[in-house]
Coordinates of C-alpha atoms in Angstrom, one line a residue:
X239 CA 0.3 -2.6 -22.9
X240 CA 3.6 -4.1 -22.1
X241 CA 4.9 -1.0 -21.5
X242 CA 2.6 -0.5 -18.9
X243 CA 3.1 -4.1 -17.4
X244 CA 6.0 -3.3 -16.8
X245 CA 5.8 0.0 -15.0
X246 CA 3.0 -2.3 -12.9
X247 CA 5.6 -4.9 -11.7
X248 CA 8.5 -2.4 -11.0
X249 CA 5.2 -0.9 -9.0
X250 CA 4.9 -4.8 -7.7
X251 CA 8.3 -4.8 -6.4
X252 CA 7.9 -2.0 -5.2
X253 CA 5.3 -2.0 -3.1
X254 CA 6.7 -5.5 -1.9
X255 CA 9.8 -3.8 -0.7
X256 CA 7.6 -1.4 1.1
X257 CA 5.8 -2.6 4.3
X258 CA 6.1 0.2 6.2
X259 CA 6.2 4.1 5.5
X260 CA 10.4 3.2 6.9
X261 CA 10.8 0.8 4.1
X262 CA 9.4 3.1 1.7
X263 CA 11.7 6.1 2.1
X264 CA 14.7 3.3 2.3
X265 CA 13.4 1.6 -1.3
X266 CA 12.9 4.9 -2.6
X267 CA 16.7 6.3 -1.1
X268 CA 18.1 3.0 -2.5
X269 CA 16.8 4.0 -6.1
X270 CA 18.0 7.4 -5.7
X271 CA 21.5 6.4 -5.1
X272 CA 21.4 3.6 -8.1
X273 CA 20.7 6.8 -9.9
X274 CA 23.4 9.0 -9.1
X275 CA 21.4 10.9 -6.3
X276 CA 23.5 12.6 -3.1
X277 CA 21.6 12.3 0.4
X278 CA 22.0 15.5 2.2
X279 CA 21.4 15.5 6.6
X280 CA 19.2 18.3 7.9
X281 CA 21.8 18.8 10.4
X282 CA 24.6 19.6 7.8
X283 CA 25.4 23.0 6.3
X284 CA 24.3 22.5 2.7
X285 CA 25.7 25.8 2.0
X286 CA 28.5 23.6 -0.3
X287 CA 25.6 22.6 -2.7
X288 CA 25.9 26.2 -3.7
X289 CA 28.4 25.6 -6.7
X290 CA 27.7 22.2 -6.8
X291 CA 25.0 22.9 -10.1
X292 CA 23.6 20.2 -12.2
X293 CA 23.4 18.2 -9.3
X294 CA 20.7 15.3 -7.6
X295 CA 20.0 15.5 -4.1
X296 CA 18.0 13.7 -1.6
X297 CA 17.1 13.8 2.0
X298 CA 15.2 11.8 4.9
X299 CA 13.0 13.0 7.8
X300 CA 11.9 9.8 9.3
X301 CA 9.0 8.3 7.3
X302 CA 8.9 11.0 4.3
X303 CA 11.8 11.8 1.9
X304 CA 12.1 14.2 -0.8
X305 CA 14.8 14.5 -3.5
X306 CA 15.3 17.1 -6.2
X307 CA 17.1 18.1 -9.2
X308 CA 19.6 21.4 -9.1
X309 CA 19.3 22.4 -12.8
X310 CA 22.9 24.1 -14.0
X311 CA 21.5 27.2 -14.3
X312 CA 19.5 27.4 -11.1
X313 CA 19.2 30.6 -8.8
X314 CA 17.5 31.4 -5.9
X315 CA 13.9 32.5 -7.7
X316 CA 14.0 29.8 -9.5
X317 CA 10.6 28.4 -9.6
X318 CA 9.9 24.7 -8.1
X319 CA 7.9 22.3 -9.5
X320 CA 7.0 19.7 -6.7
X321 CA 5.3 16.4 -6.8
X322 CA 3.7 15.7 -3.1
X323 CA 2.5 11.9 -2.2
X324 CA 2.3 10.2 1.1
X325 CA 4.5 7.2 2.4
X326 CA 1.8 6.0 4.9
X327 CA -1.3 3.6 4.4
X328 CA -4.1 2.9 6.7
X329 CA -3.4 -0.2 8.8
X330 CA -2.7 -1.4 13.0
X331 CA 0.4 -0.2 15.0
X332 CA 1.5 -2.1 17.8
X333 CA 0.9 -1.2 21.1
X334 CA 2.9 -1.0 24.2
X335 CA 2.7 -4.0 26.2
X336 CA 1.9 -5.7 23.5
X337 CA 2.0 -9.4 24.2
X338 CA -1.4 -10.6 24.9
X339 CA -3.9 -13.5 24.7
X340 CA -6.0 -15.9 26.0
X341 CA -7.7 -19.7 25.1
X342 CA -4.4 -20.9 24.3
X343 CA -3.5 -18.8 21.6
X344 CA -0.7 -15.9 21.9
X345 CA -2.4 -11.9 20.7
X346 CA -0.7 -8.7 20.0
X347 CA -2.4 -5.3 21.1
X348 CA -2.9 -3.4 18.0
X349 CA -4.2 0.1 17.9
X350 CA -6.2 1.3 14.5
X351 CA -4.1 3.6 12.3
X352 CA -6.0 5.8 10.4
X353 CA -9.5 4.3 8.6
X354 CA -8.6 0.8 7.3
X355 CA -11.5 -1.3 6.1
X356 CA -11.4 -3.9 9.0
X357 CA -13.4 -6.6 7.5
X358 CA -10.7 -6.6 4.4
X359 CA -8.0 -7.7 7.1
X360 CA -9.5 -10.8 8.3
X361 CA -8.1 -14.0 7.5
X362 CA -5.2 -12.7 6.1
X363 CA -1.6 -14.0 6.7
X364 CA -0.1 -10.6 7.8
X365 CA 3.1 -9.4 9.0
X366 CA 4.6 -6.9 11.6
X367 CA 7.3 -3.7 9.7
X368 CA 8.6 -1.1 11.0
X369 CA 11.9 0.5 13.1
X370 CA 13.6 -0.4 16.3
X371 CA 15.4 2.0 18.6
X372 CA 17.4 0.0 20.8
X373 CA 19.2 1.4 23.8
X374 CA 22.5 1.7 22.4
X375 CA 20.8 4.6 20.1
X376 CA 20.8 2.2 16.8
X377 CA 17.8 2.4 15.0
X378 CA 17.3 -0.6 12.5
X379 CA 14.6 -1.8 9.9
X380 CA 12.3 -4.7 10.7
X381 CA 9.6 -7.1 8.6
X382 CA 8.9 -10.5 10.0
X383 CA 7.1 -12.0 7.3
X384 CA 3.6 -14.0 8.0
X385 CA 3.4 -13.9 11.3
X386 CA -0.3 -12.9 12.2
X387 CA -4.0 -13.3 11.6
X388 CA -7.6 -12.1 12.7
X389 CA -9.4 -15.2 12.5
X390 CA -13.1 -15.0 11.6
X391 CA -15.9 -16.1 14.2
X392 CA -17.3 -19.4 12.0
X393 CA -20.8 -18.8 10.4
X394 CA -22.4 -21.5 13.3
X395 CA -21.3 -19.3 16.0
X396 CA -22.8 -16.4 14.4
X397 CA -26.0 -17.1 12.3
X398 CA -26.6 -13.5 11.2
X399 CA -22.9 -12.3 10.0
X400 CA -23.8 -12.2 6.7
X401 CA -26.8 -9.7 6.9
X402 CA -24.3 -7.5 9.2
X403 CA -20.7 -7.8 10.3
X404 CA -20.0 -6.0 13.6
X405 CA -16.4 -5.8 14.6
X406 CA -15.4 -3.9 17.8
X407 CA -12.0 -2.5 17.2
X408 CA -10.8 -3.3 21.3
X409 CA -12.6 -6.9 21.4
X410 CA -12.1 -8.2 17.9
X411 CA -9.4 -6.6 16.3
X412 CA -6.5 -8.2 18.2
X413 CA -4.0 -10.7 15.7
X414 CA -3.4 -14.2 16.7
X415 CA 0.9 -15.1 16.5
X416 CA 0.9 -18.1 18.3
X417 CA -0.2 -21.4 20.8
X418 CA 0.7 -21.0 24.0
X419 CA 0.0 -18.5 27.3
X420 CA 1.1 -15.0 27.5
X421 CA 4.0 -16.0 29.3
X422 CA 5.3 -18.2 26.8
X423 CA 6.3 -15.9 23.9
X424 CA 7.0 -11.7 23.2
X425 CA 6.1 -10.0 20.5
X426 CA 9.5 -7.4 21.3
X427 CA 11.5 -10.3 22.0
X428 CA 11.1 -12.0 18.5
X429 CA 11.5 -8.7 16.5
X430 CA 14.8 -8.7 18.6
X431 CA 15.6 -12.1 17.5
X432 CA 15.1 -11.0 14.0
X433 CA 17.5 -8.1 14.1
X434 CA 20.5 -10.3 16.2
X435 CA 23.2 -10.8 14.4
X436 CA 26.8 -12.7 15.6
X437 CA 28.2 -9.0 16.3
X438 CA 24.9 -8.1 17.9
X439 CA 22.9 -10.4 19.9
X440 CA 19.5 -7.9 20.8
X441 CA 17.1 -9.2 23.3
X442 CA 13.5 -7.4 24.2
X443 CA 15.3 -5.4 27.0
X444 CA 17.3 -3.7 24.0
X445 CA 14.2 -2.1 22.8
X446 CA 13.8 1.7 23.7
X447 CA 11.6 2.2 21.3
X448 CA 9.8 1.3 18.2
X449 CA 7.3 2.3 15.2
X450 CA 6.0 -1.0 13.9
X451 CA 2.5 -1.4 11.4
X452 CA 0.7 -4.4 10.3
X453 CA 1.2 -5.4 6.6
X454 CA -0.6 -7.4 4.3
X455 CA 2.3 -10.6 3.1
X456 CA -0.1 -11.6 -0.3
X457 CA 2.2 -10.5 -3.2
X458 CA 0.5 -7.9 -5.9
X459 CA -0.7 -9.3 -8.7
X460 CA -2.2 -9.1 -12.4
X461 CA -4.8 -10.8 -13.0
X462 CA -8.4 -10.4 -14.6
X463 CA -9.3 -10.7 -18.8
X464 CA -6.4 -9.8 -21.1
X465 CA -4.3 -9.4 -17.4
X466 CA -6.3 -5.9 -17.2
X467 CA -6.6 -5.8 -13.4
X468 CA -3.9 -5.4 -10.3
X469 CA -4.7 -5.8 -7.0
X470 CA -2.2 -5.2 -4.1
X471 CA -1.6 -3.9 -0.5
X472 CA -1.0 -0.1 -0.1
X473 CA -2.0 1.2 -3.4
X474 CA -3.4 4.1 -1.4
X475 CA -0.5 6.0 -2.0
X476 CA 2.5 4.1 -2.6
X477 CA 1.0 4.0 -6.7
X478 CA 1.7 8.1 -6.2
X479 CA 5.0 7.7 -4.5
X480 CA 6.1 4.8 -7.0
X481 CA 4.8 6.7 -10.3
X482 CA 6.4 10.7 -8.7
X483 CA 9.6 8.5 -8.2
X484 CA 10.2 6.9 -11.6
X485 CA 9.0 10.0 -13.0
X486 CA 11.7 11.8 -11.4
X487 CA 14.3 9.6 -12.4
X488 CA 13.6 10.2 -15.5
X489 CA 14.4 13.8 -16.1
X490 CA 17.7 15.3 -17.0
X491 CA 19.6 18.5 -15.2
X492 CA 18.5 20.4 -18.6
X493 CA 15.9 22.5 -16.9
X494 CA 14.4 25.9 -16.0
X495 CA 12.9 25.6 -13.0
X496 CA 13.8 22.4 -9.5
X497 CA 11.3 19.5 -10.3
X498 CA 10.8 18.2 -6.2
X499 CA 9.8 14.9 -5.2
X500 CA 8.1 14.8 -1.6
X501 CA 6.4 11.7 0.1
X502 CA 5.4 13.0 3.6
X503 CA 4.4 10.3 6.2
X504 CA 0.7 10.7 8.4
X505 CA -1.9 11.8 5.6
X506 CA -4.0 9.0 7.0
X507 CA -4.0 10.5 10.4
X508 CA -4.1 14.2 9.2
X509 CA -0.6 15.1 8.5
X510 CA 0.2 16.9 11.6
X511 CA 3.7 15.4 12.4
X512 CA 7.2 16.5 11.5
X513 CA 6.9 14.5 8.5
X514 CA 3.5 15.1 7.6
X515 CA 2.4 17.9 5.3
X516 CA 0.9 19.6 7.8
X517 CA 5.0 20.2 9.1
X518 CA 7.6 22.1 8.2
X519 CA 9.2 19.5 6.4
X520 CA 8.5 21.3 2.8
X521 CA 8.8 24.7 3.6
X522 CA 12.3 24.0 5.2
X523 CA 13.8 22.4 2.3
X524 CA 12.2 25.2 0.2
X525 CA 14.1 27.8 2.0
X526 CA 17.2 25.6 2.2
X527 CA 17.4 25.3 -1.5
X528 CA 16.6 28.5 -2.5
X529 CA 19.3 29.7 0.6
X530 CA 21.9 27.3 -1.0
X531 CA 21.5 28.9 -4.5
X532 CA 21.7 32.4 -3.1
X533 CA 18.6 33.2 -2.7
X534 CA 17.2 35.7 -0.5
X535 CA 13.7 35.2 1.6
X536 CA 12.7 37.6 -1.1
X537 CA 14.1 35.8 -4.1
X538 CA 12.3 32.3 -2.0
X539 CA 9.1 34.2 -2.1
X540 CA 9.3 35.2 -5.4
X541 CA 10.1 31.3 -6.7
X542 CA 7.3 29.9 -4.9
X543 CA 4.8 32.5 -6.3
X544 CA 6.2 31.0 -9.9
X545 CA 6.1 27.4 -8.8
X546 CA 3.5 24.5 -9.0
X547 CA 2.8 21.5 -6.6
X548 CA 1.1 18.3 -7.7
X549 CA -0.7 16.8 -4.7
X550 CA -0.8 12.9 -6.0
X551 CA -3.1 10.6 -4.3
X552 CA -5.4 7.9 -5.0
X553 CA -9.2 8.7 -5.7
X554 CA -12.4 6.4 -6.4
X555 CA -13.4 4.3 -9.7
X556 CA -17.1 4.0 -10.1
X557 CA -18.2 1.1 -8.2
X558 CA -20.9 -1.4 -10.6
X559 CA -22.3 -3.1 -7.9
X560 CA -23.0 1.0 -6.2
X561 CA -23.3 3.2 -8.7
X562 CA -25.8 5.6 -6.9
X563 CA -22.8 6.1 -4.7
X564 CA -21.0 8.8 -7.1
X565 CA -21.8 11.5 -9.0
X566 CA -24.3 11.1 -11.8
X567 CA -22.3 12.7 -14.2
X568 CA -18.8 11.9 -13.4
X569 CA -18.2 8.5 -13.5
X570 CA -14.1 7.1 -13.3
X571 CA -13.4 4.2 -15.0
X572 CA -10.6 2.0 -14.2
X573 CA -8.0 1.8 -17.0
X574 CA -9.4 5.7 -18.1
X575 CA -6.8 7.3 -16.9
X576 CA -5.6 9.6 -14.0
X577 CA -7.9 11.8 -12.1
X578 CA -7.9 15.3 -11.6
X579 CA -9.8 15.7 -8.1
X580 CA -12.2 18.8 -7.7
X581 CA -14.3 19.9 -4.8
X582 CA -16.0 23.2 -4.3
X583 CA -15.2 23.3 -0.5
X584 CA -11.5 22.6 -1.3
X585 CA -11.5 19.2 0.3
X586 CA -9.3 19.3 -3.3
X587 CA -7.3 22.1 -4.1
X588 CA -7.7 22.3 -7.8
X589 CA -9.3 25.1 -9.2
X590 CA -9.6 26.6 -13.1
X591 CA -5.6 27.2 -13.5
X592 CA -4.6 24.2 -12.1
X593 CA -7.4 22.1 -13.9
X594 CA -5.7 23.7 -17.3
X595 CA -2.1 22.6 -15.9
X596 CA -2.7 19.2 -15.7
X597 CA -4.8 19.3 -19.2
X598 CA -1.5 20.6 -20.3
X599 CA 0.4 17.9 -18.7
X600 CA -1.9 15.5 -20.0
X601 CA -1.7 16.2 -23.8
X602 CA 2.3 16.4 -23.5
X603 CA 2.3 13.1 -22.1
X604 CA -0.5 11.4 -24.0
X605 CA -2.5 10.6 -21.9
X606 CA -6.0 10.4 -21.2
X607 CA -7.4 12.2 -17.6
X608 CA -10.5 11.5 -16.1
X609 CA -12.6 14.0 -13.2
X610 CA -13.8 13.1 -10.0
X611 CA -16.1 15.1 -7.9
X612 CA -17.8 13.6 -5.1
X613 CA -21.5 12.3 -5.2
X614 CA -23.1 15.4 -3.2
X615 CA -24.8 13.0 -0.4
X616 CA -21.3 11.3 0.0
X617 CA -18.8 13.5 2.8
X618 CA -15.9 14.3 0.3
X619 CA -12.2 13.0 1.6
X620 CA -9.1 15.6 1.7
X621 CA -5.4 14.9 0.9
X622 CA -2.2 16.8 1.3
X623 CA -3.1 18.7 -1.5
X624 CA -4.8 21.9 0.5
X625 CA -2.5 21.5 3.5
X626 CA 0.5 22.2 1.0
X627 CA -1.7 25.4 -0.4
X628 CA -2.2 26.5 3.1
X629 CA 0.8 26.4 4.7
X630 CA 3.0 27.5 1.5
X631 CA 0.0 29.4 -0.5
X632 CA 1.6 27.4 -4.1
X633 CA -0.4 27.0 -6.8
X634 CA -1.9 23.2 -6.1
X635 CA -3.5 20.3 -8.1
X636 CA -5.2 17.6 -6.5
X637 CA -4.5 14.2 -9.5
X638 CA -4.5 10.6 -8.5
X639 CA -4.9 7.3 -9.9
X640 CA -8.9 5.5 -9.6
X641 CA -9.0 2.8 -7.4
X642 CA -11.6 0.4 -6.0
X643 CA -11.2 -1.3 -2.1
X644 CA -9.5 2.2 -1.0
X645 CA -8.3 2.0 2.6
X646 CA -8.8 -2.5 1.8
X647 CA -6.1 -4.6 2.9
X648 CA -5.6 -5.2 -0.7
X649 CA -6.6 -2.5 -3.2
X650 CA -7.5 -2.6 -7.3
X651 CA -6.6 -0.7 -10.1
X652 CA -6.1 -0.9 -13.9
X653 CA -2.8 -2.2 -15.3
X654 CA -2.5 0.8 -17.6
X655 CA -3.7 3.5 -15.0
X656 CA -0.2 3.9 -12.9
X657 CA 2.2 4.4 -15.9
X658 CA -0.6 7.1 -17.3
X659 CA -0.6 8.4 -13.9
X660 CA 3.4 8.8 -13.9
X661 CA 3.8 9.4 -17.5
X662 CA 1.7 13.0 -16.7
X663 CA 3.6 13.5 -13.8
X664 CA 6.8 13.4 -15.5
X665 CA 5.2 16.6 -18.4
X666 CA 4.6 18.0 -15.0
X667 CA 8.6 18.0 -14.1
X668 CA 9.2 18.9 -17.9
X669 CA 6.8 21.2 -19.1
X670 CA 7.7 22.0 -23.2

């Protein structure tokens, strides 16, 4: 177990350093550099890598980043071995015009990201994250720490909240920063203030632009009988883009085939972006690589029909207080495991091959696996798992790590579940 504490505080701090899908790829670049990793710019030729072999490379399209590992005897059909997660969780993003209020107290104008639990964000100290284009074309990294709140309406103003909570996402769902009219303050104007410095003294009129997501401030924690419980923000998927990371860090350039680390950005909203799966971002640095080794399109084809992708993302634990909500037969378990993720309508993209690659993975690494299919009365969820199949036509397994709360403010999981999860993903990298 205290092997697996550990991996679930470096997950902590982590996922700390991680407000935003920007802070992410930057935590994530920073331990690639501590490791001896190279970024690369998509602008650049990267023609040079071509002799550089036995090298670590990484490289950043807005809110995704992927980094791989050129094995010294790489060519251009070698086969790829890819790990695929998501940077983004669901959550608010700020509008524009976003300083509002009224009755005295100062709002921002939020609109929903993606399919957050809204109840799970009320009375919560929260925070705004996120990146600031100003107009001298700078773009910077922002967190304001607690900052915000959607306070409750009190039980005596609404007698029947506990039989049903109804919260109008336009009405209700507006955070509180402040006292004072809507004159009086700007929500711009203090994330300015926060990124002045004495060279740089930015004001809300700086501000060309800007990306910026509510947070969750409450630390992670371990908690629960024999500390067999963690709870945090954004488990749903930093755990897969925390456990694919360490798991690449781990490996050495000994290898036969490119082990590929990719955290796209926009799962929650369907991945149709330039750094969502459902972009070119993979199949560009798949032909990059495979052009920088030598490869032809031929030889690029050729790898990928040879190569694997594990689609990481978190699935659902058996609920005990709603068990007729899953599958009467496969029942997750926090702290049994990873799950391998099946669905006959390829909401999932495993199917017999990949189920027996991920066995393999499993024995290698020790590690128990658990299936999840979904309850057939229960609309099954998707991930980026059959977009990569799609668009690439690889050889895909939908895994993840069991949580209860998904899409909650703040999510739950087993201690010993994300090292399992990252100790198979690293046999993945390394087959023997």
């Amino acid at each position: 177990m205290t092997a697996a504490l550990n991996h679930v505080h470096d997950l902590a701090s982590f996922v700390s350093a991680s407000p935003s899908s920007f802070h992410a790829v930057a935590e994530a670049a920073r331990r690639l550099r501590d490791a001896g990793f190279s970024e690369l710019h998509e602008a650049d030729d990267w023609n040079g890598a071509r002799t550089r072999k036995a090298a670590k490379y990484f490289v950043i399209r807005d809110g995704a980043i992927a980094a791989w590992i050129q094995p010294t005897k790489a060519t251009g059909t070698t086969p790829f071995r890819i790990l695929g997660a998501h940077t983004d969780s669901p959550s608010f993003k700020l509008k524009p015009k976003p300083t509002t209020g009224s009755e005295g107290i100062l709002q921002a104008g939020v609109e929903i990201y993606g399919g957050p639990l809204l109840n799970s964000w009320l009375d919560r100290e929260l925070e705004f994250a996120g990146r600031v284009t100003f107009r001298d074309g700078s773009t910077e990294l922002v967190r304001t720490g607690p900052l915000l709140r959607f306070p409750q309406l009190a039980i005596h103003l609404d007698r029947g909240v506990n039989d049903k909570l109804t919260l109008k996402r336009q009405a209700h769902m507006n955070p509180m920063f402040g006292l004072g009219e809507r004159d009086d303050a700007d929500v711009l104007g203090h994330l300015a203030s926060i990124l002045s410095s004495k060279a740089k003294n930015r004001s809300a009129e700086d501000i060309d632009g800007y990306d910026i997501v509510v947070a969750d401030t409450a630390a992670p924690a371990v908690f629960g009988l024999d500390g067999a419980l963690f709870a945090s923000g954004r488990l749903d998927n930093l755990s897969s883009v925390h456990a694919g990371l360490v798991a690449l860090l781990g490996l050495d350039t000994k290898l036969d085939h490119i082990p590929l680390f990719v955290a796209f950005d926009h799962e929650e909203i369907g991945s149709a972006s330039r750094s969502g799966a459902g972009g070119p971002f993979l199949a560009d640095l798949i032909a990059r690589i495979s052009a920088g080794l030598g490869g032809s399109e031929t030889d690029r084809m050729r790898a990928v029909a040879d190569s694997w992708c594990l689609s990481s993302d978190a699935g659902h634990a058996a609920h005990p207080n709603y068990p007729e909500r899953h599958d009467p037969a496969n029942r997750p378990r926090l702290g049994g495991g990873p799950l391998l993720k099946i669905n006959a309508n390829q909401r999932y993209a495993t199917d017999a091959l990949g189920a027996a690659e991920w066995a393999r993975a499993c024995r290698q690494a020790g590690v128990e696996y658990q299936e999840f299919v979904s309850n057939n009365d229960m609309p099954c969820g998707s991930t980026i798992g059959p977009i990569t199949a799609t668009r690439l036509g690889i050889r895909t397994i939908d895994v993840g790590l069991p949580l209860l709360s998904m899409h909650s403010a703040r999510e739950l999981c087993g201690v010993a579940d994300p090292l399992a999860l990252s100790s198979a993903i690293a046999a993945f990298f390394s087959p023997e």
